[in-house]
XYZ file of C-alpha atoms in Angstrom:
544
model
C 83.931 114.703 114.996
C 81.919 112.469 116.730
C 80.013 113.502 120.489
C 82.340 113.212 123.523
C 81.042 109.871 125.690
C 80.690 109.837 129.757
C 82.810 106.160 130.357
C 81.948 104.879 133.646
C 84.811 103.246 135.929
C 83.382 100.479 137.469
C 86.170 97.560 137.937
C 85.635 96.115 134.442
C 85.865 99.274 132.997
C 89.105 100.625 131.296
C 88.768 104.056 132.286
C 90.535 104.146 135.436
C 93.562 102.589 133.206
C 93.223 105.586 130.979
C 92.684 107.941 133.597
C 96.322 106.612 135.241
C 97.763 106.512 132.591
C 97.319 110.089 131.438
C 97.836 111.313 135.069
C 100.817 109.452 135.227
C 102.607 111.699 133.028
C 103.417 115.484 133.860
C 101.780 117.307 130.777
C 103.970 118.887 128.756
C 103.316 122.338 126.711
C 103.749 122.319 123.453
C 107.639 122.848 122.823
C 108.246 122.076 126.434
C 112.078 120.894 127.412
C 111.143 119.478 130.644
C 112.856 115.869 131.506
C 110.317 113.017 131.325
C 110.482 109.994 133.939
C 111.443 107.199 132.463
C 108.860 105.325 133.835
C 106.224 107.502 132.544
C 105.884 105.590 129.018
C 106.587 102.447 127.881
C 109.777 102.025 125.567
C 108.021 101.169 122.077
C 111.159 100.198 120.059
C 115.053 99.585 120.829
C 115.342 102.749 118.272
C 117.125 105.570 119.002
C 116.382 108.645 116.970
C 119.985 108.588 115.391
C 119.085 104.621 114.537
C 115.688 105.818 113.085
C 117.149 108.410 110.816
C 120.270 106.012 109.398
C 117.806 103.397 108.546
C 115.510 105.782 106.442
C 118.295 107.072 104.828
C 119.235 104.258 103.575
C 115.658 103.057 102.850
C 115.261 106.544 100.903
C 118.776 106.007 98.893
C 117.636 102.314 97.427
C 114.213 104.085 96.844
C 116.155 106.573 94.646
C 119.098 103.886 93.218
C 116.220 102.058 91.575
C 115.144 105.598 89.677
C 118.903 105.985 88.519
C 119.163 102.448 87.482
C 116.611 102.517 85.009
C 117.925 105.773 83.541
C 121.590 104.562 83.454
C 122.990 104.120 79.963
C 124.002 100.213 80.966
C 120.575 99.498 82.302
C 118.491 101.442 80.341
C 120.913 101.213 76.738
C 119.548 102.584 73.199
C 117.864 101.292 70.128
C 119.453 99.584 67.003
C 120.947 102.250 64.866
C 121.760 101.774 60.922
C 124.412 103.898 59.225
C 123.979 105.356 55.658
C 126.073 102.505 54.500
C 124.095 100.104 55.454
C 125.811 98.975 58.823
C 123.510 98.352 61.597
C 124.144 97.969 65.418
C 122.554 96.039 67.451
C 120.720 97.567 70.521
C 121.255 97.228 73.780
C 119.706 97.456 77.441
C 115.935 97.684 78.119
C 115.559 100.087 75.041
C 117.474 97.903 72.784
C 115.940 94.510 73.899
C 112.463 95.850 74.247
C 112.899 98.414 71.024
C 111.473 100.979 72.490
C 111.483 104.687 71.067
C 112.572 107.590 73.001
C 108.550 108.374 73.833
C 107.862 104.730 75.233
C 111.398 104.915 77.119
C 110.145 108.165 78.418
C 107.299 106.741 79.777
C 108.833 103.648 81.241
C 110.557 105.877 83.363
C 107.155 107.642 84.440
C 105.249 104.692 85.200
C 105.585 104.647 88.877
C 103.901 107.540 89.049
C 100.539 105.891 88.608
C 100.918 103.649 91.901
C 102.119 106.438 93.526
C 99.314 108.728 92.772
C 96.891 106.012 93.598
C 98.832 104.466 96.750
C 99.958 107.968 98.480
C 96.766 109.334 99.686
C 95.942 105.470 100.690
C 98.650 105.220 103.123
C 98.269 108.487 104.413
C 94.183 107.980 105.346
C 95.140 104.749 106.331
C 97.948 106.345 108.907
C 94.835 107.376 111.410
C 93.582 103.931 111.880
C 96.565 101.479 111.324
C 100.358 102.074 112.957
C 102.351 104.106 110.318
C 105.358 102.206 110.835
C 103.015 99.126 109.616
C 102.093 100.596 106.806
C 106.056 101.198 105.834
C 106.633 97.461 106.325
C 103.600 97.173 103.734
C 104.966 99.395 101.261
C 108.680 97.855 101.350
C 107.261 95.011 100.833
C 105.177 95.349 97.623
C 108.202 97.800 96.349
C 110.858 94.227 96.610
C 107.912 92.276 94.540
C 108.152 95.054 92.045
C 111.742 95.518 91.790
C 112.367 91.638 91.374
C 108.994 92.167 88.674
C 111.074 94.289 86.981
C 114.099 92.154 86.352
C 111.687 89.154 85.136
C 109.872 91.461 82.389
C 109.399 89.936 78.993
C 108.055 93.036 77.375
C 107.216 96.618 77.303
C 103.701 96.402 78.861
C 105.108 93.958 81.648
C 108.144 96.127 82.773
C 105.780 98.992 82.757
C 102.730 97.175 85.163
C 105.779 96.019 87.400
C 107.320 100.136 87.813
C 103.428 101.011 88.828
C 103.964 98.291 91.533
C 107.241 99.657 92.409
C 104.985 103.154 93.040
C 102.539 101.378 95.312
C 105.720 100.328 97.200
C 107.400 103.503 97.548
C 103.927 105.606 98.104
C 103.999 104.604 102.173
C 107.645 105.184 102.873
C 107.544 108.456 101.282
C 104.143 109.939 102.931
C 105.374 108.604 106.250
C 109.140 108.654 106.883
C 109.544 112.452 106.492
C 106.800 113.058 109.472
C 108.876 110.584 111.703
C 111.773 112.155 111.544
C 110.405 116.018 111.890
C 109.246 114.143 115.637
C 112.218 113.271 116.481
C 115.387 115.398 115.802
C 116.627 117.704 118.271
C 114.903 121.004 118.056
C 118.262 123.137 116.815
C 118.291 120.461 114.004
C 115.306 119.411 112.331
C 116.003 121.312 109.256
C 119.638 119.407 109.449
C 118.178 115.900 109.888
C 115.346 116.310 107.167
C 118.412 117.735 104.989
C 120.300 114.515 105.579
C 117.357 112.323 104.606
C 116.797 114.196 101.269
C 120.298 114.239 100.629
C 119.406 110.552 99.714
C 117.612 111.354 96.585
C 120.722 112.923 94.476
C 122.922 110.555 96.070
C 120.469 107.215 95.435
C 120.097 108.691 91.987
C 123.929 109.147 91.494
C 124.704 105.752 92.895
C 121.827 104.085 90.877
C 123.984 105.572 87.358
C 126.809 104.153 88.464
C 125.559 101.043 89.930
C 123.160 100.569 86.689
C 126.031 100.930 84.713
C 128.357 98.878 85.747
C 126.043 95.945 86.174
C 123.921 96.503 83.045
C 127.412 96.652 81.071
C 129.166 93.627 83.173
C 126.296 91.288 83.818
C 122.865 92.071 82.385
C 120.546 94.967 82.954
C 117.978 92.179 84.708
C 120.695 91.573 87.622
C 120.609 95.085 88.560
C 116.974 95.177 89.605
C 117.528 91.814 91.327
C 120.367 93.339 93.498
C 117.533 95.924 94.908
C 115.052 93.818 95.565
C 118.312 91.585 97.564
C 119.325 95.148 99.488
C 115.591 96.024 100.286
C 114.181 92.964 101.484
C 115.783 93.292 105.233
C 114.272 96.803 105.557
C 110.695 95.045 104.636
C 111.092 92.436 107.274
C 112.112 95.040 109.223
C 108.683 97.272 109.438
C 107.056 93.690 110.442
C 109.512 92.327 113.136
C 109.961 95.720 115.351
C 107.765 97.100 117.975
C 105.912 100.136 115.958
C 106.822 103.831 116.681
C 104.025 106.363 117.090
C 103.581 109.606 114.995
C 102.900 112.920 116.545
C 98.856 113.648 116.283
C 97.893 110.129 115.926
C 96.041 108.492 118.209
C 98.126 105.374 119.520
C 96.183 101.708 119.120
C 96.431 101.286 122.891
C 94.112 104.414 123.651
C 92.064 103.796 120.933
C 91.224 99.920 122.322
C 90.849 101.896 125.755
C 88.326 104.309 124.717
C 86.230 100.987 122.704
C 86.220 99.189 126.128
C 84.978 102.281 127.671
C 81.972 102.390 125.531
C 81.002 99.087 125.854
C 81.132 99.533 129.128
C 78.289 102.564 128.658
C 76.525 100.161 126.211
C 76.197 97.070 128.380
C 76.808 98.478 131.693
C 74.641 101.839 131.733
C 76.499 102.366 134.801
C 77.707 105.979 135.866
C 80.885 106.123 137.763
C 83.043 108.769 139.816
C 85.504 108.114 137.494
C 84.503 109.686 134.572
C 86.275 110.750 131.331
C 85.863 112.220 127.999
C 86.500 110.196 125.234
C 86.088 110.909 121.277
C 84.515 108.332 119.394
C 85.826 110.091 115.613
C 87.036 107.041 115.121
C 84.781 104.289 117.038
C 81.805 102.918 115.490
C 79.498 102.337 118.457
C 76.577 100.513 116.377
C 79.512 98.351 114.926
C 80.034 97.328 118.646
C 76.503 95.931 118.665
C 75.704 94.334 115.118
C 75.679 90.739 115.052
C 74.199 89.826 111.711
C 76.629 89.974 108.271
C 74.246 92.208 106.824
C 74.794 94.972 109.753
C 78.593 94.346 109.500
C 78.193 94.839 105.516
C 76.330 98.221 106.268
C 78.677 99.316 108.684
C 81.520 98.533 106.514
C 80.024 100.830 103.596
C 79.302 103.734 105.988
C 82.278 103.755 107.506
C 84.145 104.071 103.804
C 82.139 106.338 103.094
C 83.053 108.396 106.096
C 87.029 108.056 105.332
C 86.276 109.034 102.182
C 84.601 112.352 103.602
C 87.526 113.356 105.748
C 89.820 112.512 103.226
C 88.673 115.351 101.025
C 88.018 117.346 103.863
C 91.447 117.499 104.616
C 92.227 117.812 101.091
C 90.408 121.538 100.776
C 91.615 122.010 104.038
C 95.280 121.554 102.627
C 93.951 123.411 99.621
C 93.253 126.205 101.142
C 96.626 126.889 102.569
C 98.145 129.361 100.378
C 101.511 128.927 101.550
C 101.308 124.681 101.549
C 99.952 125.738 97.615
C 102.703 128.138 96.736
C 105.435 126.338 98.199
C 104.045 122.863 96.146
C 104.067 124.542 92.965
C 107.469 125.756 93.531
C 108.188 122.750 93.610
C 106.466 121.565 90.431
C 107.929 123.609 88.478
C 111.706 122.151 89.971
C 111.005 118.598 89.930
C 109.992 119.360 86.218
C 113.747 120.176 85.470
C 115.283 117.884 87.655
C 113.372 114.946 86.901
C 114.213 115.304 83.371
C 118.069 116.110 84.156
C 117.681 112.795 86.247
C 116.922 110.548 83.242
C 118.362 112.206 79.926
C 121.205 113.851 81.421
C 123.438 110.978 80.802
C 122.156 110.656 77.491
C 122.100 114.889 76.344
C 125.669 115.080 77.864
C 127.113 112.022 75.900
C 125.621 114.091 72.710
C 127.025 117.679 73.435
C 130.477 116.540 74.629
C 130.755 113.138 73.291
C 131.734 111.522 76.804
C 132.273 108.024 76.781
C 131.827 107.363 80.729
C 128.694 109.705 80.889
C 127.066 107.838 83.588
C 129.925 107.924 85.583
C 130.035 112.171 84.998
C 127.012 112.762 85.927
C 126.668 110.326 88.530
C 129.634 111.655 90.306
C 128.160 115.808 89.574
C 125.265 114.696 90.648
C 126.402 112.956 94.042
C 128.798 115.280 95.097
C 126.937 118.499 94.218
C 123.643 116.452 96.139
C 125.403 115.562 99.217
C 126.610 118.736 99.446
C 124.066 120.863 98.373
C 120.986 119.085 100.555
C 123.237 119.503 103.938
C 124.431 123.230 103.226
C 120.622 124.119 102.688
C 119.738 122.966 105.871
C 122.513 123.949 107.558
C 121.923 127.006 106.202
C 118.250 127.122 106.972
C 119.116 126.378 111.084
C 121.643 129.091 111.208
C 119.421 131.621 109.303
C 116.551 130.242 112.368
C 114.174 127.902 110.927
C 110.910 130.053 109.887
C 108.497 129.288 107.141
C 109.415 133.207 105.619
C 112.774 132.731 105.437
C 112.535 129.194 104.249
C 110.933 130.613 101.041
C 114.213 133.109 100.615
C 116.779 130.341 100.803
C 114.446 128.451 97.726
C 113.775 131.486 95.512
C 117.597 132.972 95.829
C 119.522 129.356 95.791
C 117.242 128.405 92.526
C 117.869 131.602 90.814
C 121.373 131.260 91.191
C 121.458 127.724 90.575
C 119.698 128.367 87.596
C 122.010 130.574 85.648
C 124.887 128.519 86.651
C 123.360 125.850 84.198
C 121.978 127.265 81.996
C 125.467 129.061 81.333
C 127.062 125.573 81.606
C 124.784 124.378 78.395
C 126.358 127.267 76.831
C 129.528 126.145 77.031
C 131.286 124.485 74.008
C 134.055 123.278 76.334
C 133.550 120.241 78.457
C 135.678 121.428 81.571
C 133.810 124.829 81.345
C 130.209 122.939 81.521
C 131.298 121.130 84.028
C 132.403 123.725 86.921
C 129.649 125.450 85.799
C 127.040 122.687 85.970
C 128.373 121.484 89.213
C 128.100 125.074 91.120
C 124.503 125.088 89.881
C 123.854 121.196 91.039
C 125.120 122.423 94.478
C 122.672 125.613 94.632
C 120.150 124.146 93.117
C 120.310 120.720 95.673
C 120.379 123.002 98.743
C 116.220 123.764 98.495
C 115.477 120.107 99.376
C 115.346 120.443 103.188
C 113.787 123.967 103.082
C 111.297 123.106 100.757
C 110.241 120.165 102.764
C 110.233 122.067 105.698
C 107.721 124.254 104.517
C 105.196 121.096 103.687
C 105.764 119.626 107.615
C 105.133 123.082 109.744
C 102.496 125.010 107.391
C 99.973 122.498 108.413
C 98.430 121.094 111.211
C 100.280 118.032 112.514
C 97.630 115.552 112.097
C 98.039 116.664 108.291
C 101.396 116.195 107.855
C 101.539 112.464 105.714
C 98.685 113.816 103.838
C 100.796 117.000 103.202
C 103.720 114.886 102.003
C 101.456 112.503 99.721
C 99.577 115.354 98.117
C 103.128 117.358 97.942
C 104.653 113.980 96.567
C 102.293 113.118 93.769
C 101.614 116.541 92.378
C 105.465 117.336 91.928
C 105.819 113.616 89.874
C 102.182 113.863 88.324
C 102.873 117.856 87.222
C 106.309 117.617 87.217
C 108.761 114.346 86.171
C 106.561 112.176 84.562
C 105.683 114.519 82.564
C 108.823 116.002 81.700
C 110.768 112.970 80.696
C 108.408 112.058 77.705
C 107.989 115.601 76.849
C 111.256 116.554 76.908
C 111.893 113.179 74.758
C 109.000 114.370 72.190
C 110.605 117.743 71.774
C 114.296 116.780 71.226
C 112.573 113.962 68.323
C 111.139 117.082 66.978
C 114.151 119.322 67.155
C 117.302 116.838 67.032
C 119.670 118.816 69.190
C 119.954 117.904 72.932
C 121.853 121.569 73.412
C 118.952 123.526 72.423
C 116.639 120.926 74.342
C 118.820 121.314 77.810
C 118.316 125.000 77.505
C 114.781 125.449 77.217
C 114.388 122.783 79.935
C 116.694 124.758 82.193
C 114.696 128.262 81.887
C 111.561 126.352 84.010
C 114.011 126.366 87.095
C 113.756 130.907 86.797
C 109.830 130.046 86.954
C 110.235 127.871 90.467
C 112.076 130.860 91.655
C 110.044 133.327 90.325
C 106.303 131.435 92.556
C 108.985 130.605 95.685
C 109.712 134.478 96.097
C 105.757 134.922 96.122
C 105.776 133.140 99.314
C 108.437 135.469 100.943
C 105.142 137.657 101.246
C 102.679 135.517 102.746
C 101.644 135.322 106.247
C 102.932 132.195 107.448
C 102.473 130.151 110.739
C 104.359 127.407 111.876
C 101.789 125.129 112.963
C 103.902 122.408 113.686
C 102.975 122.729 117.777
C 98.788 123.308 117.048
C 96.673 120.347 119.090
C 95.624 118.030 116.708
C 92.054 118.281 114.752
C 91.650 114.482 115.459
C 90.149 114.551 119.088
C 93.480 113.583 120.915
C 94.112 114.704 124.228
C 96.736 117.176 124.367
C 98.756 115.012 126.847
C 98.455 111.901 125.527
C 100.153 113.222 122.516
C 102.423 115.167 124.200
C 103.759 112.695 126.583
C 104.073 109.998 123.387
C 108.099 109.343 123.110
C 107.867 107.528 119.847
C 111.326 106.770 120.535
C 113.808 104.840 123.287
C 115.174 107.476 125.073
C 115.550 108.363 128.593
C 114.312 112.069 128.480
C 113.741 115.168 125.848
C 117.453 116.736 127.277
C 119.327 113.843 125.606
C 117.652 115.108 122.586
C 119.068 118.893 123.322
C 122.340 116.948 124.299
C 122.736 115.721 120.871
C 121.681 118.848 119.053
């Protein structure tokens, strides 16, 4: 942390502007339900946090169509097969015209992985020098090029470069969105509201089966990618166009341009004032302030890298060594392994067991249903039970259990009715950890942590959990022929996620979601910050 500066206050300075503003404002404790004036901030954004969260839903739910689009049996189709007789068929879909085999396929479906491990921790260093909501624009924007990418691909390597890019894309929304949110839902309901934005991902999924398949099947797979990039391209424009919101622990741009004019006033001025005020120059590069040459600039550029770098994996141990942020991550590891591989062979496996001809329509409908339903009871559940870290990890151990012998009884089943009321309790207990588990990542850690907490949770479940599941799970059923047997022994990893939640039952926990932030901002700037347009913190309690 860099040394707190004396700003003098003369009448170039901008210290008395700081100073006013932060007096101008009644500071607020932490969790503090006092009304605001109006007049104390300046509206940032027509927003309202009802507007806020309907717009990342739906952001979230094309993020998610595009992952069941390229697993839907019209988009993503099958290889050529030849009969004993001699009678061939031709293939069909990105499998078919690419002639892919059921490894390569697998890892088609894996590649955005790569731009999201790379992008993720990007966006979320980047989040304490550029505006967040920027940064979203950014990452809608690259995720349209890729989608449209996707729907021009001529080969295997080309489709697979262009679902990196679609990684990149999706890295900033995910890191970024979930934090936003967590500000600003009522207090009674923030386990509600995060539940309705993960509800998203079964129902994106869901919708992205059905939408794959009836497009792929109608028109061409190609058209169904193009349709994305169509629906996301307003949201882009969006994150451009709108006044930017503010996150909770960040600094806001207007302070931080306050606090450089203050120390060039010290630099040029020397001046000492009456007005005085502590500033923290973390983030300010004072020598930057006074190079001139390209070769001090150059310098300056490569130090200060090399100090993001630095608190980058400073926070990263610092994460690290949270054992319930670890615990609860590898919980979920271990679930995104089974669900990301129910996600893209599921259609497949149950048009093998039980022969249905409308498979993506099955499990696209399970899948939405069960999701929808599933995502809002766990948070619902979660608020009623009171929202604590402890009992956050009960609701995950006991609803995956559960949800876990429900399908792996289902998989049992000869009978297609009986797999199906069986598979569809276990969707719906299985779907109702999303909010909880997401919960957990938001208040275990200090809020200036929190997009890095989402990246590093984000990458680790896809990097140690679906992408490698999906290729894996195609190697062992080419080994063992028999999608039955391959269901089951892919279903038995969701007793493991149980097994490391109910670890965290035991842990000391803190909800740390109302700690002052470890980036040097002043407790009331950040508490007086509404990031969004409304008149006072009781409409918020009105609403919950």
């Amino acid at each position: 942390m860099g040394e707190p500066v004396t700003a003098s206050a003369d009448s170039t300075s901008a210290a008395p502007t700081l100073i006013s503003e932060m007096a101008s404002t009644t500071p607020l404790r932490d969790g503090d339900d006092r009304d605001r004036s109006p007049s104390a901030d300046e509206n940032p954004s027509w927003f309202s946090p009802r507007r806020l969260l309907v717009i990342f839903c739906v952001i979230n739910m094309l993020n998610y169509v595009d992952r069941g689009v390229i697993a839907s049996n019209g988009v993503n189709g099958s290889r050529s097969k030849c009969a004993e007789g001699g009678v061939c068929t031709s293939g069909s879909g990105i499998q078919g015209d690419f002639d892919l085999s059921n490894f390569e396929d697998g890892v088609l479906s894996s590649a955005f992985m790569v731009g999201l491990l790379v992008a993720s921790p990007i966006f979320a260093t980047l989040a304490k020098s550029v505006n967040p909501f920027r940064l979203i624009g950014v990452g809608l924007s690259v995720w349209t090029f890729a989608t449209a990418g996707c729907g021009c691909a001529f080969d295997f390597w080309s489709i697979t470069i262009f679902r990196m890019l679609v990684g990149v894309g999706e890295a900033s929304f995910i890191s970024l969105a979930a934090p936003f949110i967590d500000d600003n839902a009522p207090v009674a309901q923030k386990t509600a509201w995060l539940a309705s934005f993960y509800m998203c991902i079964p129902t994106g999924i869901a919708l992205g089966y059905v939408y794959g398949g009836v497009v792929g099947n109608s028109l061409h797979w190609r058209y169904a990618f193009f349709g994305e990039a169509i629906l996301m391209l307003p949201f882009a424009i969006i994150g451009f166009v709108i006044k930017p919101l503010q996150l909770r622990g960040f600094i806001s741009s207007k302070l931080k341009k306050e606090e450089v004019l203050g120390e060039n006033d010290i630099i040029d001025g020397g001046q000492s004032s009456k007005h005085a005020v502590s500033v923290n120059c973390d983030d300010v590069d004072i020598k930057r302030i006074n190079s001139k040459s390209p070769k001090s600039s150059l310098s300056g550029l490569v130090k200060n890298f090399s100090a993001q770098i630095t608190k980058f994996w400073r926070d990263v141990k610092m994460l690290l060594a949270e054992k319930v942020y670890v615990i609860n991550v590898l919980g979920y590891i271990a679930y995104n392994f089974v669900i990301g591989a129910y996600s893209y062979w599921g259609p497949k496996a149950g048009h093998d067991i039980y022969h249905m001809d409308n498979a993506d329509l099955m499990f696209g409908g399970i899948t939405i249903v069960c999701g929808i339903f599933g995502t809002l009871a766990g948070g619902y559940i979660l608020d009623r039970m009171q929202s604590t870290i402890s009992n956050a990890f009960k609701l995950l151990s006991s609803a995956t259990f559960l949800g876990a012998g429900f399908c792996f009884g289902a998989f049992c089943f000869r009978n297609l009715y009986g797999f199906i009321v069986l598979f569809s309790i276990g969707e719906l207990l299985v779907f109702a950890t999303q909010a909880p588990v997401n919960y957990v990542c938001l208040h275990c850690v200090n809020p200036s942590l929190r997009p890095l907490s989402m990246a590093i949770s984000t990458v680790s479940i896809h990097i140690f959990g679906d992408v490698p599941s999906s290729p894996l799970v195609g190697v062992l059923q080419d080994h063992i022929n028999n999608w039955r047997l391959s269901a089951l022994i892919l279903t038995s990893i969701l007793f493991i996620a149980a097994s490391i939640w109910f670890v965290g039952i035991f842990l000391h926990a803190v909800d740390r979601f109302n700690e002052a932030s470890e980036h040097g901002i002043p407790t009331v700037e950040r508490s007086s910050k509404r990031p969004l347009l409304e008149n006072s913190a009781e409409a918020s309690q009105e609403s919950a």
